[in-house]
Amino acid sequence: MNRYIWLAAVVTAGGGLAVVAFLQAAAAVADPSDTGSDAGFTIGNLAFNDPVGTVLGTQTAGYQSFDPLFSNAPLLALGGDNAIILSLGSQGFTVEDSSGATLGTVATQVNVQDLLSIDSAQFTVTSTDPATGLTATQLAELPADGTVYSITNIGGGFANVYEAVPNAGGTAASKITDTLLTPFGNFAMPTSYDAIAPANPIAPLDALGVTSGATGLSDNAFTIGSTTFDPGSDGLNALSLNAGAIAPLLNLNLGSLSASSTFANPGPMENFAVYSGATDAGSAYTSMNNLDLLGIVNGTQFTVQAINPTGTAVDNALTNSGLDFSNAGFNANDLANALVTVPLGKNFGIPAYAPLDFNGDITGQDVTAQLAHNGFSLGTSGISASDIAGVLNTVSTAGLPVDGTVYSVTDLGGGFENVYQAIPGTGGGAATLSDTFVTPFGNFNVPTSYDATAPMNPGAPFEALGSALSSAGLSDNAFTLDGTTFDPGSTGFSPVYAIIGIAPLLEISGANLLGHPLVTQSGVEMYDSSGADLGTVTFGENVSNIFGIETSQLTVSAVDAATGLTAAQTAELPVDGTVYSVANLGSGWENVYEAIPGSGTTTGATITDTLITPFGNMDLSSLFGSWDATAPLDVGDAVDGVNAGSSAAADAMAGFDLFDPSTWF
């Protein structure tokens, strides 16, 4: 059952720019065509039965299903009922204890993941409603708000069940258990992965240490190259915008969103004091990303969005500028403080306002906005905002990082860290890249071409396919899929910037917010195998680069057919919702996935998957045929058959045969 609502989100950025985005929100619950089970599951002494999905205040029996927030079939899909900043619903259960007594009901927030056809669901308890007449013992059995249950259904009777119980303050876990269910019995898995504690982006950075000779640094300061960054004694803010969480596998977090549909410049949400050697150079305002992988790999990436010299440097420039402060009622120092003071209060990951960026192009309008934010007025001083801007553009920013510089630190534990840096080139030139592997035995330079400052090209994996047509009218960017040739034109696909990135491990872009693609490519020409023009198509885009493997998923969102098509040509037009996903594995190896939506409510999608190799093509449709990228993610797929309350896991191992691999998954 789909429910639609039009949402209008207004984001106010620096300079008073208002960006209005209308999103068609679609959430699905308990669709009869879903493949997941509507049965409950058991964890420990508690049974979670009678699932009820609530969306926009409407309850429906069964599990929720979601259009993915991000998808690259058949590799990875992420979704949930809290799409970064918008919470649309919850998943409810009736809770029973081991004796069968009903303890009450719980409401949970759900995250869902499909990784190579392995389904996972994470439930975070948001509220409980105890049944009447409970004893004190029974009341204590109800899960506390904030409790996290995460189930990964590997298949064939194998599943991983994780549970984290919050401490009294709800700020971290007081108890963590992880159980591997197998047909041969259940096994406790040691883990310190805390799904309750907020993401801590300072942890990987702290491990770097400090080599600066500066005095007065906080314990959170760290050095990369010759630059030392200090967030202050309070450290960094916890990152509250979650792009995917499945304990104990994965946790992806970002600190702020962009007002741009291409995600080029997410708002700065952290301010670092910057030192060049022992010299105070000023401040850098940055956006933050964080990754926790298996509780072992912890990575933080921060990108410089604005730079400020020291207040003293600005004060000196204003004092020596020739501006007349005699009738102003304020002096150069007062003005300097108002120009470089920026409280980064946030709402839904959007900063209160953007700081002045001393990159040489400050305008009078920028100065006016900055002074207004700090309640400072030039009044009748006779000093204009344009005059001030002219002075500010002369202030030296020596020792400060260049705007757009990306720093990414991945802590592998045991004294092993990867430190990546990308400095944007000037005038469109190539970025300066460095990657250092830090070990207890010494540091090693790692050659890399991974440029985290560059946008991603959604068409890159498809271009490697080549075009089956040799028409002179086609651009070099044309490619052929299933007999149809698509041509985005000589300029190719519009570039997109990453929503979240931890260089050089991964970049992800092109999210779908509640079923609506935020990044699209329109006007892509289509031709049949004879070269006849079929019209144009609009694609929704999901793009990723994971460990250097570029993957792009294009989903048909609109088709504009050419006039005068024959019936046969019309039949060749792609159906709305058709998914093409290509992973470029390099050296002539590519995986090409296609899913064509079925007609009606009972017909499944037609799915093909082909591995292209230098030695010939291999049909992998039987392997990935169950991955339907046209269908929503279903919570029931992850919990189907899971019973972590049975030591023998009898329900889970039904049908398993050790000597028959077809029954393993």
Short mmCIF file of N, CA, C and O in Angstrom, two decimals, residues 36-150:
data_model
loop_
_atom_site.label_atom_id
_atom_site.label_comp_id
_atom_site.label_asym_id
_atom_site.label_seq_id
_atom_site.Cartn_x
_atom_site.Cartn_y
_atom_site.Cartn_z
N GLY A 36 8.60 -10.73 1.84
CA GLY A 36 8.95 -10.97 3.23
C GLY A 36 7.80 -11.59 4.02
O GLY A 36 6.63 -11.45 3.69
N SER A 37 8.18 -12.29 5.08
CA SER A 37 7.17 -12.91 5.95
C SER A 37 6.57 -11.87 6.88
O SER A 37 7.18 -10.87 7.19
N ASP A 38 5.34 -12.11 7.32
CA ASP A 38 4.71 -11.26 8.32
C ASP A 38 4.74 -11.91 9.70
O ASP A 38 4.07 -11.47 10.62
N ALA A 39 5.51 -13.00 9.84
CA ALA A 39 5.64 -13.67 11.12
C ALA A 39 6.59 -12.90 12.02
O ALA A 39 7.40 -12.10 11.57
N GLY A 40 6.49 -13.16 13.33
CA GLY A 40 7.35 -12.50 14.28
C GLY A 40 8.71 -13.17 14.37
O GLY A 40 9.06 -14.05 13.58
N PHE A 41 9.49 -12.74 15.35
CA PHE A 41 10.80 -13.32 15.58
C PHE A 41 11.09 -13.29 17.08
O PHE A 41 10.42 -12.58 17.85
N THR A 42 12.07 -14.08 17.48
CA THR A 42 12.41 -14.20 18.89
C THR A 42 13.87 -13.84 19.12
O THR A 42 14.75 -14.28 18.38
N ILE A 43 14.11 -13.01 20.12
CA ILE A 43 15.47 -12.67 20.54
C ILE A 43 15.56 -12.86 22.04
O ILE A 43 14.82 -12.21 22.80
N GLY A 44 16.43 -13.77 22.46
CA GLY A 44 16.55 -14.06 23.88
C GLY A 44 15.26 -14.61 24.43
O GLY A 44 14.69 -15.57 23.90
N ASN A 45 14.75 -13.98 25.49
CA ASN A 45 13.51 -14.43 26.13
C ASN A 45 12.28 -13.68 25.65
O ASN A 45 11.20 -13.83 26.20
N LEU A 46 12.46 -12.85 24.62
CA LEU A 46 11.35 -12.04 24.14
C LEU A 46 10.95 -12.44 22.72
O LEU A 46 11.80 -12.63 21.85
N ALA A 47 9.65 -12.54 22.50
CA ALA A 47 9.10 -12.79 21.17
C ALA A 47 8.44 -11.51 20.67
O ALA A 47 7.64 -10.90 21.39
N PHE A 48 8.77 -11.10 19.46
CA PHE A 48 8.19 -9.90 18.84
C PHE A 48 7.22 -10.38 17.77
O PHE A 48 7.62 -10.82 16.69
N ASN A 49 5.94 -10.30 18.09
CA ASN A 49 4.90 -10.86 17.24
C ASN A 49 3.97 -9.77 16.71
O ASN A 49 4.05 -8.60 17.09
N ASP A 50 3.09 -10.21 15.81
CA ASP A 50 2.03 -9.34 15.27
C ASP A 50 2.58 -8.00 14.80
O ASP A 50 2.19 -6.92 15.28
N PRO A 51 3.51 -8.00 13.82
CA PRO A 51 4.07 -6.73 13.34
C PRO A 51 2.99 -5.83 12.75
O PRO A 51 2.09 -6.29 12.05
N VAL A 52 3.10 -4.56 13.05
CA VAL A 52 2.17 -3.54 12.53
C VAL A 52 2.99 -2.36 12.04
O VAL A 52 3.78 -1.78 12.79
N GLY A 53 2.82 -2.02 10.79
CA GLY A 53 3.51 -0.85 10.23
C GLY A 53 2.64 0.39 10.35
O GLY A 53 1.45 0.35 10.06
N THR A 54 3.26 1.49 10.77
CA THR A 54 2.55 2.77 10.87
C THR A 54 3.24 3.78 9.96
O THR A 54 4.44 4.03 10.10
N VAL A 55 2.50 4.33 9.03
CA VAL A 55 3.03 5.33 8.11
C VAL A 55 2.07 6.50 8.04
O VAL A 55 0.88 6.33 7.76
N LEU A 56 2.58 7.69 8.35
CA LEU A 56 1.76 8.90 8.31
C LEU A 56 0.49 8.73 9.14
O LEU A 56 -0.58 9.20 8.77
N GLY A 57 0.62 8.03 10.27
CA GLY A 57 -0.49 7.88 11.19
C GLY A 57 -1.43 6.75 10.88
O GLY A 57 -2.35 6.49 11.65
N THR A 58 -1.21 6.05 9.77
CA THR A 58 -2.09 4.94 9.39
C THR A 58 -1.43 3.61 9.69
O THR A 58 -0.28 3.38 9.26
N GLN A 59 -2.12 2.74 10.39
CA GLN A 59 -1.58 1.43 10.75
C GLN A 59 -2.06 0.36 9.78
O GLN A 59 -3.22 0.36 9.37
N THR A 60 -1.14 -0.55 9.43
CA THR A 60 -1.47 -1.68 8.57
C THR A 60 -0.74 -2.90 9.09
O THR A 60 0.44 -2.83 9.42
N ALA A 61 -1.43 -4.04 9.17
CA ALA A 61 -0.80 -5.26 9.67
C ALA A 61 0.34 -5.67 8.76
O ALA A 61 0.25 -5.60 7.53
N GLY A 62 1.43 -6.13 9.36
CA GLY A 62 2.58 -6.61 8.61
C GLY A 62 3.79 -5.70 8.75
O GLY A 62 3.81 -4.76 9.55
N TYR A 63 4.81 -6.01 7.98
CA TYR A 63 6.05 -5.25 8.02
C TYR A 63 6.04 -4.11 7.02
O TYR A 63 5.42 -4.20 5.96
N GLN A 64 6.76 -3.05 7.36
CA GLN A 64 6.94 -1.96 6.42
C GLN A 64 7.84 -2.42 5.27
O GLN A 64 8.62 -3.34 5.40
N SER A 65 7.69 -1.75 4.14
CA SER A 65 8.65 -1.90 3.05
C SER A 65 9.00 -0.50 2.56
O SER A 65 8.21 0.42 2.68
N PHE A 66 10.22 -0.35 2.02
CA PHE A 66 10.73 0.98 1.72
C PHE A 66 11.37 1.04 0.35
O PHE A 66 12.11 0.13 -0.04
N ASP A 67 11.12 2.12 -0.35
CA ASP A 67 11.96 2.43 -1.50
C ASP A 67 13.35 2.77 -0.96
O ASP A 67 13.47 3.54 -0.01
N PRO A 68 14.41 2.20 -1.52
CA PRO A 68 15.74 2.41 -0.95
C PRO A 68 16.14 3.89 -0.95
O PRO A 68 15.83 4.62 -1.88
N LEU A 69 16.84 4.28 0.11
CA LEU A 69 17.48 5.59 0.13
C LEU A 69 18.60 5.62 -0.90
O LEU A 69 18.82 6.63 -1.57
N PHE A 70 19.30 4.49 -1.02
CA PHE A 70 20.37 4.35 -2.00
C PHE A 70 20.39 2.92 -2.49
O PHE A 70 20.15 1.98 -1.72
N SER A 71 20.69 2.74 -3.79
CA SER A 71 20.73 1.39 -4.34
C SER A 71 21.71 1.31 -5.50
O SER A 71 21.72 2.17 -6.38
N ASN A 72 22.56 0.29 -5.47
CA ASN A 72 23.38 -0.10 -6.61
C ASN A 72 23.24 -1.61 -6.76
O ASN A 72 24.02 -2.39 -6.19
N ALA A 73 22.22 -2.03 -7.51
CA ALA A 73 21.96 -3.46 -7.69
C ALA A 73 23.08 -4.10 -8.51
O ALA A 73 23.60 -3.46 -9.43
N PRO A 74 23.40 -5.37 -8.21
CA PRO A 74 22.92 -6.19 -7.10
C PRO A 74 23.89 -6.20 -5.92
O PRO A 74 24.07 -7.21 -5.27
N LEU A 75 24.50 -5.04 -5.67
CA LEU A 75 25.52 -4.96 -4.63
C LEU A 75 24.96 -4.53 -3.29
O LEU A 75 25.10 -5.21 -2.28
N LEU A 76 24.32 -3.36 -3.26
CA LEU A 76 23.95 -2.76 -1.98
C LEU A 76 22.70 -1.91 -2.13
O LEU A 76 22.55 -1.17 -3.10
N ALA A 77 21.81 -2.03 -1.15
CA ALA A 77 20.64 -1.16 -1.05
C ALA A 77 20.42 -0.83 0.41
O ALA A 77 20.53 -1.69 1.28
N LEU A 78 20.14 0.45 0.69
CA LEU A 78 19.92 0.93 2.05
C LEU A 78 18.59 1.66 2.12
O LEU A 78 18.24 2.40 1.20
N GLY A 79 17.84 1.45 3.20
CA GLY A 79 16.57 2.14 3.35
C GLY A 79 16.15 2.17 4.81
O GLY A 79 16.85 1.71 5.70
N GLY A 80 14.96 2.71 5.04
CA GLY A 80 14.43 2.77 6.39
C GLY A 80 13.29 3.76 6.49
O GLY A 80 12.94 4.43 5.52
N ASP A 81 12.68 3.84 7.69
CA ASP A 81 11.55 4.75 7.87
C ASP A 81 11.99 6.12 8.40
O ASP A 81 11.17 6.92 8.80
N ASN A 82 13.31 6.35 8.40
CA ASN A 82 13.82 7.66 8.77
C ASN A 82 14.85 8.05 7.71
O ASN A 82 16.03 7.71 7.81
N ALA A 83 14.39 8.74 6.65
CA ALA A 83 15.24 9.07 5.51
C ALA A 83 16.10 10.29 5.82
O ALA A 83 15.81 11.42 5.43
N ILE A 84 17.16 10.08 6.55
CA ILE A 84 18.14 11.09 6.97
C ILE A 84 17.52 12.10 7.92
O ILE A 84 17.90 12.21 9.08
N ILE A 85 16.54 12.90 7.46
CA ILE A 85 15.96 13.92 8.34
C ILE A 85 14.45 13.80 8.46
O ILE A 85 13.84 14.50 9.27
N LEU A 86 13.82 12.93 7.67
CA LEU A 86 12.37 12.84 7.68
C LEU A 86 11.93 11.49 8.25
O LEU A 86 12.31 10.44 7.74
N SER A 87 11.16 11.52 9.32
CA SER A 87 10.64 10.30 9.92
C SER A 87 9.18 10.15 9.56
O SER A 87 8.35 10.99 9.92
N LEU A 88 8.88 9.08 8.82
CA LEU A 88 7.52 8.90 8.31
C LEU A 88 6.69 7.89 9.09
O LEU A 88 5.47 7.89 8.99
N GLY A 89 7.33 7.03 9.83
CA GLY A 89 6.53 6.00 10.49
C GLY A 89 7.33 5.18 11.46
O GLY A 89 8.44 5.54 11.86
N SER A 90 6.78 4.02 11.81
CA SER A 90 7.43 3.13 12.77
C SER A 90 6.93 1.72 12.55
O SER A 90 5.93 1.48 11.87
N GLN A 91 7.67 0.77 13.13
CA GLN A 91 7.29 -0.63 13.08
C GLN A 91 6.95 -1.08 14.50
O GLN A 91 7.77 -0.97 15.41
N GLY A 92 5.71 -1.55 14.68
CA GLY A 92 5.27 -1.97 16.01
C GLY A 92 5.20 -3.48 16.15
O GLY A 92 5.06 -4.21 15.17
N PHE A 93 5.31 -3.93 17.41
CA PHE A 93 5.22 -5.36 17.72
C PHE A 93 4.49 -5.55 19.04
O PHE A 93 4.53 -4.68 19.92
N THR A 94 3.88 -6.72 19.18
CA THR A 94 3.41 -7.19 20.49
C THR A 94 4.52 -8.05 21.08
O THR A 94 5.04 -8.94 20.41
N VAL A 95 4.90 -7.75 22.33
CA VAL A 95 6.03 -8.43 22.95
C VAL A 95 5.51 -9.46 23.96
O VAL A 95 4.67 -9.14 24.82
N GLU A 96 6.03 -10.67 23.85
CA GLU A 96 5.69 -11.74 24.79
C GLU A 96 6.96 -12.28 25.43
O GLU A 96 8.02 -12.30 24.80
N ASP A 97 6.84 -12.72 26.69
CA ASP A 97 8.00 -13.33 27.34
C ASP A 97 8.04 -14.83 27.05
O ASP A 97 7.20 -15.35 26.30
N SER A 98 9.01 -15.51 27.62
CA SER A 98 9.21 -16.93 27.32
C SER A 98 8.06 -17.81 27.78
O SER A 98 7.89 -18.94 27.30
N SER A 99 7.24 -17.29 28.71
CA SER A 99 6.07 -18.08 29.17
C SER A 99 4.86 -17.86 28.29
O SER A 99 3.83 -18.51 28.49
N GLY A 100 4.95 -16.93 27.33
CA GLY A 100 3.82 -16.62 26.47
C GLY A 100 2.96 -15.48 26.97
O GLY A 100 1.98 -15.11 26.32
N ALA A 101 3.35 -14.88 28.11
CA ALA A 101 2.58 -13.74 28.64
C ALA A 101 2.85 -12.50 27.81
O ALA A 101 4.00 -12.21 27.46
N THR A 102 1.78 -11.76 27.51
CA THR A 102 1.91 -10.52 26.75
C THR A 102 2.38 -9.41 27.67
O THR A 102 1.74 -9.08 28.67
N LEU A 103 3.52 -8.81 27.31
CA LEU A 103 4.10 -7.73 28.13
C LEU A 103 3.64 -6.35 27.67
O LEU A 103 3.71 -5.38 28.44
N GLY A 104 3.18 -6.25 26.43
CA GLY A 104 2.75 -4.96 25.90
C GLY A 104 3.17 -4.82 24.45
O GLY A 104 3.42 -5.83 23.76
N THR A 105 3.26 -3.59 23.98
CA THR A 105 3.67 -3.33 22.60
C THR A 105 4.85 -2.38 22.59
O THR A 105 5.05 -1.59 23.53
N VAL A 106 5.64 -2.45 21.52
CA VAL A 106 6.75 -1.53 21.33
C VAL A 106 6.66 -0.93 19.93
O VAL A 106 6.16 -1.57 19.00
N ALA A 107 7.14 0.30 19.80
CA ALA A 107 7.30 0.94 18.49
C ALA A 107 8.79 1.08 18.23
O ALA A 107 9.57 1.39 19.13
N THR A 108 9.20 0.82 16.99
CA THR A 108 10.61 0.87 16.64
C THR A 108 10.83 1.68 15.37
O THR A 108 9.94 1.77 14.52
N GLN A 109 12.02 2.25 15.27
CA GLN A 109 12.49 2.83 14.02
C GLN A 109 13.31 1.77 13.31
O GLN A 109 14.08 1.05 13.94
N VAL A 110 13.17 1.67 11.98
CA VAL A 110 13.77 0.56 11.24
C VAL A 110 14.76 1.06 10.20
O VAL A 110 14.49 2.02 9.48
N ASN A 111 15.92 0.40 10.13
CA ASN A 111 16.85 0.51 9.01
C ASN A 111 16.92 -0.83 8.31
O ASN A 111 16.92 -1.88 8.97
N VAL A 112 16.99 -0.82 6.97
CA VAL A 112 17.02 -2.05 6.20
C VAL A 112 18.20 -2.00 5.23
O VAL A 112 18.54 -0.95 4.69
N GLN A 113 18.81 -3.17 5.01
CA GLN A 113 19.94 -3.27 4.08
C GLN A 113 19.87 -4.57 3.32
O GLN A 113 19.49 -5.60 3.87
N ASP A 114 20.23 -4.50 2.04
CA ASP A 114 20.43 -5.70 1.23
C ASP A 114 21.84 -5.62 0.66
O ASP A 114 22.15 -4.74 -0.14
N LEU A 115 22.70 -6.51 1.13
CA LEU A 115 24.09 -6.56 0.68
C LEU A 115 24.32 -7.88 -0.02
O LEU A 115 24.34 -8.93 0.62
N LEU A 116 24.45 -7.83 -1.35
CA LEU A 116 24.67 -9.05 -2.13
C LEU A 116 23.63 -10.11 -1.81
O LEU A 116 23.93 -11.29 -1.63
N SER A 117 22.37 -9.67 -1.71
CA SER A 117 21.20 -10.51 -1.44
C SER A 117 21.16 -11.04 -0.01
O SER A 117 20.38 -11.94 0.30
N ILE A 118 21.99 -10.50 0.88
CA ILE A 118 21.91 -10.81 2.30
C ILE A 118 21.12 -9.70 2.97
O ILE A 118 21.53 -8.54 2.95
N ASP A 119 19.97 -10.04 3.54
CA ASP A 119 19.05 -9.05 4.09
C ASP A 119 19.32 -8.78 5.56
O ASP A 119 19.54 -9.71 6.34
N SER A 120 19.26 -7.50 5.93
CA SER A 120 19.45 -7.09 7.32
C SER A 120 18.38 -6.08 7.70
O SER A 120 17.93 -5.29 6.87
N ALA A 121 17.99 -6.10 8.97
CA ALA A 121 17.07 -5.10 9.50
C ALA A 121 17.50 -4.75 10.92
O ALA A 121 17.81 -5.63 11.72
N GLN A 122 17.52 -3.46 11.21
CA GLN A 122 17.84 -2.99 12.56
C GLN A 122 16.63 -2.26 13.12
O GLN A 122 16.07 -1.37 12.48
N PHE A 123 16.24 -2.64 14.35
CA PHE A 123 15.09 -2.04 15.03
C PHE A 123 15.59 -1.28 16.25
O PHE A 123 16.26 -1.86 17.11
N THR A 124 15.24 -0.01 16.35
CA THR A 124 15.57 0.79 17.53
C THR A 124 14.28 1.15 18.25
O THR A 124 13.40 1.79 17.67
N VAL A 125 14.16 0.71 19.50
CA VAL A 125 12.93 0.93 20.25
C VAL A 125 12.77 2.42 20.56
O VAL A 125 13.67 3.05 21.13
N THR A 126 11.64 2.98 20.15
CA THR A 126 11.37 4.40 20.40
C THR A 126 10.34 4.63 21.49
O THR A 126 10.32 5.69 22.11
N SER A 127 9.47 3.63 21.75
CA SER A 127 8.48 3.77 22.83
C SER A 127 7.91 2.41 23.17
O SER A 127 7.93 1.49 22.35
N THR A 128 7.39 2.28 24.38
CA THR A 128 6.74 1.05 24.83
C THR A 128 5.40 1.37 25.47
O THR A 128 5.21 2.45 26.03
N ASP A 129 4.48 0.43 25.36
CA ASP A 129 3.16 0.56 25.99
C ASP A 129 2.90 -0.73 26.78
O ASP A 129 2.46 -1.73 26.22
N PRO A 130 3.20 -0.73 28.08
CA PRO A 130 3.07 -1.96 28.87
C PRO A 130 1.61 -2.43 28.95
O PRO A 130 0.68 -1.63 28.96
N ALA A 131 1.45 -3.75 29.00
CA ALA A 131 0.12 -4.31 29.22
C ALA A 131 -0.28 -4.05 30.67
O ALA A 131 0.55 -3.79 31.55
N THR A 132 -1.59 -4.09 30.92
CA THR A 132 -2.08 -3.87 32.29
C THR A 132 -1.83 -5.10 33.15
O THR A 132 -1.82 -6.24 32.66
N GLY A 133 -1.64 -4.88 34.44
CA GLY A 133 -1.52 -5.97 35.39
C GLY A 133 -0.19 -6.67 35.41
O GLY A 133 -0.09 -7.80 35.93
N LEU A 134 0.86 -6.05 34.86
CA LEU A 134 2.17 -6.70 34.86
C LEU A 134 2.78 -6.70 36.25
O LEU A 134 2.60 -5.75 37.03
N THR A 135 3.53 -7.77 36.55
CA THR A 135 4.31 -7.77 37.77
C THR A 135 5.55 -6.92 37.56
O THR A 135 5.89 -6.54 36.42
N ALA A 136 6.26 -6.59 38.63
CA ALA A 136 7.48 -5.80 38.52
C ALA A 136 8.50 -6.54 37.66
O ALA A 136 9.24 -5.92 36.87
N THR A 137 8.56 -7.86 37.80
CA THR A 137 9.51 -8.65 37.00
C THR A 137 9.17 -8.58 35.52
O THR A 137 10.04 -8.41 34.67
N GLN A 138 7.87 -8.69 35.22
CA GLN A 138 7.46 -8.63 33.82
C GLN A 138 7.69 -7.24 33.23
O GLN A 138 8.13 -7.10 32.09
N LEU A 139 7.42 -6.21 34.02
CA LEU A 139 7.62 -4.85 33.55
C LEU A 139 9.10 -4.60 33.21
O LEU A 139 9.43 -3.92 32.23
N ALA A 140 9.98 -5.19 34.00
CA ALA A 140 11.42 -5.02 33.77
C ALA A 140 11.88 -5.74 32.51
O ALA A 140 12.96 -5.43 31.98
N GLU A 141 11.08 -6.71 32.03
CA GLU A 141 11.46 -7.45 30.82
C GLU A 141 11.24 -6.64 29.55
O GLU A 141 11.85 -6.93 28.52
N LEU A 142 10.34 -5.67 29.60
CA LEU A 142 10.10 -4.85 28.40
C LEU A 142 11.37 -4.12 28.00
O LEU A 142 12.09 -3.59 28.85
N PRO A 143 11.68 -4.07 26.70
CA PRO A 143 12.90 -3.37 26.28
C PRO A 143 12.81 -1.87 26.56
O PRO A 143 11.75 -1.26 26.40
N ALA A 144 13.93 -1.30 26.99
CA ALA A 144 13.98 0.12 27.27
C ALA A 144 14.05 0.91 25.97
O ALA A 144 14.52 0.41 24.94
N ASP A 145 13.56 2.16 26.00
CA ASP A 145 13.69 3.03 24.84
C ASP A 145 15.17 3.16 24.47
O ASP A 145 16.02 3.33 25.34
N GLY A 146 15.44 3.06 23.18
CA GLY A 146 16.81 3.14 22.71
C GLY A 146 17.47 1.80 22.49
O GLY A 146 18.56 1.72 21.91
N THR A 147 16.82 0.72 22.96
CA THR A 147 17.38 -0.62 22.73
C THR A 147 17.44 -0.90 21.23
O THR A 147 16.51 -0.59 20.49
N VAL A 148 18.54 -1.51 20.80
CA VAL A 148 18.74 -1.80 19.39
C VAL A 148 18.78 -3.32 19.18
O VAL A 148 19.53 -4.03 19.86
N TYR A 149 17.96 -3.79 18.24
CA TYR A 149 18.01 -5.18 17.79
C TYR A 149 18.35 -5.16 16.30
O TYR A 149 17.72 -4.43 15.53
N SER A 150 19.33 -5.93 15.90
CA SER A 150 19.74 -5.95 14.50
C SER A 150 19.89 -7.39 14.04
O SER A 150 20.59 -8.18 14.67
#
